[in-house]
Amino acid sequence: MRSPFDILEAYERRSLAHAVPLPERHFAQDLWRGVGYRVGQRRLVSDFREVVEIVPMPPVTPVPCAQPWLLGVGNLRGNLFPVVDLKLFLEGERTVAQEGQRVLLMRQAGGDVALTIDELYGQRSFDAAQQAAPGALAEGRYGHFVDRAFHADGHDWGVFSLSLLSRTPEFRQAAA
């Protein structure tokens, strides 16, 4: 009499003999991938490794004596995190709240931070031939965080470093 293990092993061999392999995927080595979004008039992308999650704008509880760009504290699945108006931090203008607005969650030392954006474009991929000078995308305060760009579909996309943002002393000091 065969053991249950032998029966399962024979079943696995028969199943694998009839399995159809998935098509092989080839990715270009020089392909850069990120999340595309808009802040003000600038189209930006941030590396996938810097974006933890993209979620709907949570209800925000204001924090007294905080910088104006710190909207307050949000809650996602029991985790509290600061919610920052990225446009106000960078340009001095408030992001216009809209229905269905999304926020980018980025990781920083001490926990995640939510950043408001004006519009989400989703995944963007660029190859080396699409690299461009950042030009106007790196003007003003953006110059600290945008050091390169890509040109695709008639638009320039500035590569915005969320890790640099999270290490900026002014960003880390949200008390007024």
PDB file of N, CA, C and O in Angstrom, residues 112-168:
ATOM      1  N   ASP A 112       5.945  56.212   7.920  1.00  0.00           N
ATOM      2  CA  ASP A 112       5.499  56.685   6.610  1.00  0.00           C
ATOM      3  C   ASP A 112       4.956  58.107   6.695  1.00  0.00           C
ATOM      4  O   ASP A 112       4.497  58.558   7.744  1.00  0.00           O
ATOM      5  N   VAL A 113       5.009  58.800   5.556  1.00  0.00           N
ATOM      6  CA  VAL A 113       4.472  60.153   5.416  1.00  0.00           C
ATOM      7  C   VAL A 113       3.629  60.178   4.148  1.00  0.00           C
ATOM      8  O   VAL A 113       4.028  59.634   3.118  1.00  0.00           O
ATOM      9  N   ALA A 114       2.447  60.799   4.221  1.00  0.00           N
ATOM     10  CA  ALA A 114       1.579  60.944   3.054  1.00  0.00           C
ATOM     11  C   ALA A 114       1.826  62.309   2.420  1.00  0.00           C
ATOM     12  O   ALA A 114       1.890  63.320   3.113  1.00  0.00           O
ATOM     13  N   LEU A 115       1.959  62.315   1.098  1.00  0.00           N
ATOM     14  CA  LEU A 115       2.171  63.547   0.341  1.00  0.00           C
ATOM     15  C   LEU A 115       0.996  63.770  -0.597  1.00  0.00           C
ATOM     16  O   LEU A 115       0.664  62.889  -1.402  1.00  0.00           O
ATOM     17  N   THR A 116       0.377  64.952  -0.512  1.00  0.00           N
ATOM     18  CA  THR A 116      -0.708  65.259  -1.442  1.00  0.00           C
ATOM     19  C   THR A 116      -0.122  65.551  -2.818  1.00  0.00           C
ATOM     20  O   THR A 116       0.968  66.104  -2.944  1.00  0.00           O
ATOM     21  N   ILE A 117      -0.836  65.157  -3.831  1.00  0.00           N
ATOM     22  CA  ILE A 117      -0.456  65.430  -5.215  1.00  0.00           C
ATOM     23  C   ILE A 117      -1.695  65.955  -5.932  1.00  0.00           C
ATOM     24  O   ILE A 117      -2.814  65.756  -5.477  1.00  0.00           O
ATOM     25  N   ASP A 118      -1.480  66.646  -7.044  1.00  0.00           N
ATOM     26  CA  ASP A 118      -2.615  67.181  -7.795  1.00  0.00           C
ATOM     27  C   ASP A 118      -3.264  66.136  -8.692  1.00  0.00           C
ATOM     28  O   ASP A 118      -4.474  66.146  -8.893  1.00  0.00           O
ATOM     29  N   GLU A 119      -2.445  65.248  -9.254  1.00  0.00           N
ATOM     30  CA  GLU A 119      -2.979  64.247 -10.176  1.00  0.00           C
ATOM     31  C   GLU A 119      -2.033  63.052 -10.211  1.00  0.00           C
ATOM     32  O   GLU A 119      -0.815  63.216 -10.183  1.00  0.00           O
ATOM     33  N   LEU A 120      -2.607  61.861 -10.284  1.00  0.00           N
ATOM     34  CA  LEU A 120      -1.822  60.629 -10.352  1.00  0.00           C
ATOM     35  C   LEU A 120      -1.873  60.083 -11.772  1.00  0.00           C
ATOM     36  O   LEU A 120      -2.947  59.960 -12.357  1.00  0.00           O
ATOM     37  N   TYR A 121      -0.699  59.762 -12.331  1.00  0.00           N
ATOM     38  CA  TYR A 121      -0.631  59.195 -13.674  1.00  0.00           C
ATOM     39  C   TYR A 121      -0.315  57.702 -13.664  1.00  0.00           C
ATOM     40  O   TYR A 121      -0.431  57.037 -14.675  1.00  0.00           O
ATOM     41  N   GLY A 122       0.118  57.170 -12.536  1.00  0.00           N
ATOM     42  CA  GLY A 122       0.418  55.743 -12.437  1.00  0.00           C
ATOM     43  C   GLY A 122       1.822  55.413 -12.902  1.00  0.00           C
ATOM     44  O   GLY A 122       2.709  56.262 -12.942  1.00  0.00           O
ATOM     45  N   GLN A 123       2.000  54.163 -13.287  1.00  0.00           N
ATOM     46  CA  GLN A 123       3.337  53.670 -13.650  1.00  0.00           C
ATOM     47  C   GLN A 123       3.846  54.332 -14.920  1.00  0.00           C
ATOM     48  O   GLN A 123       3.113  54.477 -15.901  1.00  0.00           O
ATOM     49  N   ARG A 124       5.104  54.708 -14.884  1.00  0.00           N
ATOM     50  CA  ARG A 124       5.781  55.265 -16.048  1.00  0.00           C
ATOM     51  C   ARG A 124       7.121  54.547 -16.215  1.00  0.00           C
ATOM     52  O   ARG A 124       7.812  54.269 -15.238  1.00  0.00           O
ATOM     53  N   SER A 125       7.453  54.240 -17.456  1.00  0.00           N
ATOM     54  CA  SER A 125       8.731  53.602 -17.772  1.00  0.00           C
ATOM     55  C   SER A 125       9.445  54.438 -18.821  1.00  0.00           C
ATOM     56  O   SER A 125       8.818  54.924 -19.762  1.00  0.00           O
ATOM     57  N   PHE A 126      10.733  54.575 -18.646  1.00  0.00           N
ATOM     58  CA  PHE A 126      11.539  55.373 -19.566  1.00  0.00           C
ATOM     59  C   PHE A 126      12.827  54.617 -19.869  1.00  0.00           C
ATOM     60  O   PHE A 126      13.381  53.953 -18.993  1.00  0.00           O
ATOM     61  N   ASP A 127      13.311  54.758 -21.109  1.00  0.00           N
ATOM     62  CA  ASP A 127      14.608  54.166 -21.416  1.00  0.00           C
ATOM     63  C   ASP A 127      15.653  55.276 -21.517  1.00  0.00           C
ATOM     64  O   ASP A 127      15.327  56.465 -21.474  1.00  0.00           O
ATOM     65  N   ALA A 128      16.898  54.879 -21.640  1.00  0.00           N
ATOM     66  CA  ALA A 128      18.011  55.833 -21.622  1.00  0.00           C
ATOM     67  C   ALA A 128      17.892  56.872 -22.735  1.00  0.00           C
ATOM     68  O   ALA A 128      18.299  58.023 -22.561  1.00  0.00           O
ATOM     69  N   ALA A 129      17.309  56.506 -23.861  1.00  0.00           N
ATOM     70  CA  ALA A 129      17.182  57.437 -24.986  1.00  0.00           C
ATOM     71  C   ALA A 129      16.208  58.580 -24.680  1.00  0.00           C
ATOM     72  O   ALA A 129      16.237  59.612 -25.341  1.00  0.00           O
ATOM     73  N   GLN A 130      15.368  58.418 -23.672  1.00  0.00           N
ATOM     74  CA  GLN A 130      14.381  59.441 -23.328  1.00  0.00           C
ATOM     75  C   GLN A 130      14.896  60.420 -22.270  1.00  0.00           C
ATOM     76  O   GLN A 130      14.167  61.324 -21.884  1.00  0.00           O
ATOM     77  N   GLN A 131      16.125  60.239 -21.818  1.00  0.00           N
ATOM     78  CA  GLN A 131      16.662  61.144 -20.811  1.00  0.00           C
ATOM     79  C   GLN A 131      16.796  62.547 -21.371  1.00  0.00           C
ATOM     80  O   GLN A 131      17.114  62.743 -22.536  1.00  0.00           O
ATOM     81  N   ALA A 132      16.499  63.534 -20.524  1.00  0.00           N
ATOM     82  CA  ALA A 132      16.534  64.939 -20.937  1.00  0.00           C
ATOM     83  C   ALA A 132      17.070  65.775 -19.785  1.00  0.00           C
ATOM     84  O   ALA A 132      17.122  65.319 -18.641  1.00  0.00           O
ATOM     85  N   ALA A 133      17.436  66.996 -20.083  1.00  0.00           N
ATOM     86  CA  ALA A 133      17.869  67.921 -19.029  1.00  0.00           C
ATOM     87  C   ALA A 133      16.641  68.344 -18.233  1.00  0.00           C
ATOM     88  O   ALA A 133      15.571  68.568 -18.807  1.00  0.00           O
ATOM     89  N   PRO A 134      16.762  68.482 -16.918  1.00  0.00           N
ATOM     90  CA  PRO A 134      15.587  68.821 -16.112  1.00  0.00           C
ATOM     91  C   PRO A 134      15.043  70.220 -16.369  1.00  0.00           C
ATOM     92  O   PRO A 134      13.855  70.460 -16.215  1.00  0.00           O
ATOM     93  N   GLY A 135      15.906  71.160 -16.775  1.00  0.00           N
ATOM     94  CA  GLY A 135      15.457  72.509 -17.121  1.00  0.00           C
ATOM     95  C   GLY A 135      14.528  73.122 -16.100  1.00  0.00           C
ATOM     96  O   GLY A 135      14.811  73.158 -14.907  1.00  0.00           O
ATOM     97  N   ALA A 136      13.350  73.588 -16.546  1.00  0.00           N
ATOM     98  CA  ALA A 136      12.392  74.284 -15.680  1.00  0.00           C
ATOM     99  C   ALA A 136      11.832  73.382 -14.580  1.00  0.00           C
ATOM    100  O   ALA A 136      11.364  73.876 -13.558  1.00  0.00           O
ATOM    101  N   LEU A 137      11.887  72.069 -14.774  1.00  0.00           N
ATOM    102  CA  LEU A 137      11.391  71.150 -13.741  1.00  0.00           C
ATOM    103  C   LEU A 137      12.208  71.244 -12.451  1.00  0.00           C
ATOM    104  O   LEU A 137      11.728  70.881 -11.386  1.00  0.00           O
ATOM    105  N   ALA A 138      13.437  71.714 -12.564  1.00  0.00           N
ATOM    106  CA  ALA A 138      14.330  71.788 -11.399  1.00  0.00           C
ATOM    107  C   ALA A 138      14.494  73.212 -10.888  1.00  0.00           C
ATOM    108  O   ALA A 138      15.416  73.495 -10.125  1.00  0.00           O
ATOM    109  N   GLU A 139      13.610  74.115 -11.293  1.00  0.00           N
ATOM    110  CA  GLU A 139      13.722  75.501 -10.829  1.00  0.00           C
ATOM    111  C   GLU A 139      13.160  75.648  -9.425  1.00  0.00           C
ATOM    112  O   GLU A 139      12.290  74.887  -9.005  1.00  0.00           O
ATOM    113  N   GLY A 140      13.629  76.665  -8.725  1.00  0.00           N
ATOM    114  CA  GLY A 140      13.136  76.946  -7.378  1.00  0.00           C
ATOM    115  C   GLY A 140      13.492  75.830  -6.411  1.00  0.00           C
ATOM    116  O   GLY A 140      14.547  75.226  -6.497  1.00  0.00           O
ATOM    117  N   ARG A 141      12.583  75.560  -5.501  1.00  0.00           N
ATOM    118  CA  ARG A 141      12.832  74.542  -4.480  1.00  0.00           C
ATOM    119  C   ARG A 141      12.918  73.137  -5.062  1.00  0.00           C
ATOM    120  O   ARG A 141      13.467  72.239  -4.444  1.00  0.00           O
ATOM    121  N   TYR A 142      12.360  72.939  -6.256  1.00  0.00           N
ATOM    122  CA  TYR A 142      12.423  71.627  -6.896  1.00  0.00           C
ATOM    123  C   TYR A 142      13.868  71.248  -7.221  1.00  0.00           C
ATOM    124  O   TYR A 142      14.186  70.071  -7.333  1.00  0.00           O
ATOM    125  N   GLY A 143      14.734  72.235  -7.372  1.00  0.00           N
ATOM    126  CA  GLY A 143      16.128  71.979  -7.716  1.00  0.00           C
ATOM    127  C   GLY A 143      16.843  71.091  -6.715  1.00  0.00           C
ATOM    128  O   GLY A 143      17.803  70.406  -7.066  1.00  0.00           O
ATOM    129  N   HIS A 144      16.393  71.074  -5.470  1.00  0.00           N
ATOM    130  CA  HIS A 144      17.003  70.219  -4.455  1.00  0.00           C
ATOM    131  C   HIS A 144      16.638  68.753  -4.654  1.00  0.00           C
ATOM    132  O   HIS A 144      17.334  67.870  -4.164  1.00  0.00           O
ATOM    133  N   PHE A 145      15.528  68.492  -5.347  1.00  0.00           N
ATOM    134  CA  PHE A 145      14.991  67.137  -5.409  1.00  0.00           C
ATOM    135  C   PHE A 145      14.917  66.552  -6.814  1.00  0.00           C
ATOM    136  O   PHE A 145      14.726  65.357  -6.974  1.00  0.00           O
ATOM    137  N   VAL A 146      15.046  67.401  -7.849  1.00  0.00           N
ATOM    138  CA  VAL A 146      14.994  66.945  -9.239  1.00  0.00           C
ATOM    139  C   VAL A 146      16.364  67.175  -9.869  1.00  0.00           C
ATOM    140  O   VAL A 146      16.781  68.311 -10.035  1.00  0.00           O
ATOM    141  N   ASP A 147      17.054  66.089 -10.200  1.00  0.00           N
ATOM    142  CA  ASP A 147      18.377  66.247 -10.803  1.00  0.00           C
ATOM    143  C   ASP A 147      18.464  65.692 -12.220  1.00  0.00           C
ATOM    144  O   ASP A 147      19.472  65.827 -12.900  1.00  0.00           O
ATOM    145  N   ARG A 148      17.382  65.069 -12.674  1.00  0.00           N
ATOM    146  CA  ARG A 148      17.338  64.570 -14.052  1.00  0.00           C
ATOM    147  C   ARG A 148      15.898  64.482 -14.497  1.00  0.00           C
ATOM    148  O   ARG A 148      14.970  64.630 -13.698  1.00  0.00           O
ATOM    149  N   ALA A 149      15.706  64.223 -15.772  1.00  0.00           N
ATOM    150  CA  ALA A 149      14.352  64.181 -16.323  1.00  0.00           C
ATOM    151  C   ALA A 149      14.310  63.233 -17.511  1.00  0.00           C
ATOM    152  O   ALA A 149      15.353  62.806 -18.034  1.00  0.00           O
ATOM    153  N   PHE A 150      13.100  62.923 -17.924  1.00  0.00           N
ATOM    154  CA  PHE A 150      12.859  62.126 -19.118  1.00  0.00           C
ATOM    155  C   PHE A 150      11.827  62.860 -19.965  1.00  0.00           C
ATOM    156  O   PHE A 150      11.021  63.622 -19.443  1.00  0.00           O
ATOM    157  N   HIS A 151      11.877  62.634 -21.273  1.00  0.00           N
ATOM    158  CA  HIS A 151      10.896  63.207 -22.182  1.00  0.00           C
ATOM    159  C   HIS A 151      10.152  62.060 -22.851  1.00  0.00           C
ATOM    160  O   HIS A 151      10.764  61.199 -23.485  1.00  0.00           O
ATOM    161  N   ALA A 152       8.821  62.049 -22.682  1.00  0.00           N
ATOM    162  CA  ALA A 152       8.003  60.997 -23.299  1.00  0.00           C
ATOM    163  C   ALA A 152       6.596  61.526 -23.533  1.00  0.00           C
ATOM    164  O   ALA A 152       6.084  62.316 -22.741  1.00  0.00           O
ATOM    165  N   ASP A 153       5.989  61.088 -24.609  1.00  0.00           N
ATOM    166  CA  ASP A 153       4.602  61.456 -24.934  1.00  0.00           C
ATOM    167  C   ASP A 153       4.381  62.969 -24.941  1.00  0.00           C
ATOM    168  O   ASP A 153       3.344  63.454 -24.507  1.00  0.00           O
ATOM    169  N   GLY A 154       5.376  63.709 -25.387  1.00  0.00           N
ATOM    170  CA  GLY A 154       5.237  65.160 -25.487  1.00  0.00           C
ATOM    171  C   GLY A 154       5.384  65.902 -24.173  1.00  0.00           C
ATOM    172  O   GLY A 154       5.108  67.102 -24.116  1.00  0.00           O
ATOM    173  N   HIS A 155       5.798  65.233 -23.099  1.00  0.00           N
ATOM    174  CA  HIS A 155       5.940  65.869 -21.798  1.00  0.00           C
ATOM    175  C   HIS A 155       7.314  65.574 -21.201  1.00  0.00           C
ATOM    176  O   HIS A 155       7.896  64.512 -21.433  1.00  0.00           O
ATOM    177  N   ASP A 156       7.784  66.533 -20.406  1.00  0.00           N
ATOM    178  CA  ASP A 156       8.992  66.307 -19.615  1.00  0.00           C
ATOM    179  C   ASP A 156       8.569  65.835 -18.238  1.00  0.00           C
ATOM    180  O   ASP A 156       7.615  66.364 -17.644  1.00  0.00           O
ATOM    181  N   TRP A 157       9.275  64.848 -17.715  1.00  0.00           N
ATOM    182  CA  TRP A 157       8.998  64.250 -16.414  1.00  0.00           C
ATOM    183  C   TRP A 157      10.239  64.399 -15.546  1.00  0.00           C
ATOM    184  O   TRP A 157      11.275  63.824 -15.843  1.00  0.00           O
ATOM    185  N   GLY A 158      10.138  65.172 -14.474  1.00  0.00           N
ATOM    186  CA  GLY A 158      11.257  65.339 -13.567  1.00  0.00           C
ATOM    187  C   GLY A 158      11.315  64.188 -12.576  1.00  0.00           C
ATOM    188  O   GLY A 158      10.292  63.796 -12.007  1.00  0.00           O
ATOM    189  N   VAL A 159      12.496  63.627 -12.378  1.00  0.00           N
ATOM    190  CA  VAL A 159      12.667  62.544 -11.404  1.00  0.00           C
ATOM    191  C   VAL A 159      12.820  63.187 -10.029  1.00  0.00           C
ATOM    192  O   VAL A 159      13.831  63.822  -9.732  1.00  0.00           O
ATOM    193  N   PHE A 160      11.784  63.036  -9.205  1.00  0.00           N
ATOM    194  CA  PHE A 160      11.716  63.671  -7.890  1.00  0.00           C
ATOM    195  C   PHE A 160      12.152  62.654  -6.838  1.00  0.00           C
ATOM    196  O   PHE A 160      11.558  61.588  -6.706  1.00  0.00           O
ATOM    197  N   SER A 161      13.190  63.000  -6.077  1.00  0.00           N
ATOM    198  CA  SER A 161      13.741  62.100  -5.069  1.00  0.00           C
ATOM    199  C   SER A 161      13.007  62.251  -3.745  1.00  0.00           C
ATOM    200  O   SER A 161      13.210  63.224  -3.012  1.00  0.00           O
ATOM    201  N   LEU A 162      12.175  61.275  -3.427  1.00  0.00           N
ATOM    202  CA  LEU A 162      11.470  61.282  -2.146  1.00  0.00           C
ATOM    203  C   LEU A 162      12.439  61.014  -0.993  1.00  0.00           C
ATOM    204  O   LEU A 162      12.243  61.515   0.112  1.00  0.00           O
ATOM    205  N   SER A 163      13.492  60.250  -1.242  1.00  0.00           N
ATOM    206  CA  SER A 163      14.461  59.988  -0.168  1.00  0.00           C
ATOM    207  C   SER A 163      15.208  61.266   0.204  1.00  0.00           C
ATOM    208  O   SER A 163      15.479  61.505   1.385  1.00  0.00           O
ATOM    209  N   LEU A 164      15.526  62.108  -0.772  1.00  0.00           N
ATOM    210  CA  LEU A 164      16.148  63.406  -0.450  1.00  0.00           C
ATOM    211  C   LEU A 164      15.180  64.288   0.321  1.00  0.00           C
ATOM    212  O   LEU A 164      15.562  64.959   1.277  1.00  0.00           O
ATOM    213  N   LEU A 165      13.922  64.284  -0.091  1.00  0.00           N
ATOM    214  CA  LEU A 165      12.899  65.067   0.611  1.00  0.00           C
ATOM    215  C   LEU A 165      12.823  64.645   2.077  1.00  0.00           C
ATOM    216  O   LEU A 165      12.795  65.487   2.972  1.00  0.00           O
ATOM    217  N   SER A 166      12.815  63.347   2.318  1.00  0.00           N
ATOM    218  CA  SER A 166      12.671  62.850   3.696  1.00  0.00           C
ATOM    219  C   SER A 166      13.869  63.192   4.573  1.00  0.00           C
ATOM    220  O   SER A 166      13.744  63.211   5.791  1.00  0.00           O
ATOM    221  N   ARG A 167      15.015  63.481   3.963  1.00  0.00           N
ATOM    222  CA  ARG A 167      16.224  63.833   4.736  1.00  0.00           C
ATOM    223  C   ARG A 167      16.448  65.337   4.845  1.00  0.00           C
ATOM    224  O   ARG A 167      17.398  65.774   5.478  1.00  0.00           O
ATOM    225  N   THR A 168      15.581  66.134   4.235  1.00  0.00           N
ATOM    226  CA  THR A 168      15.714  67.579   4.282  1.00  0.00           C
ATOM    227  C   THR A 168      15.359  68.091   5.676  1.00  0.00           C
ATOM    228  O   THR A 168      14.269  67.809   6.176  1.00  0.00           O
TER     229      THR A 168
END
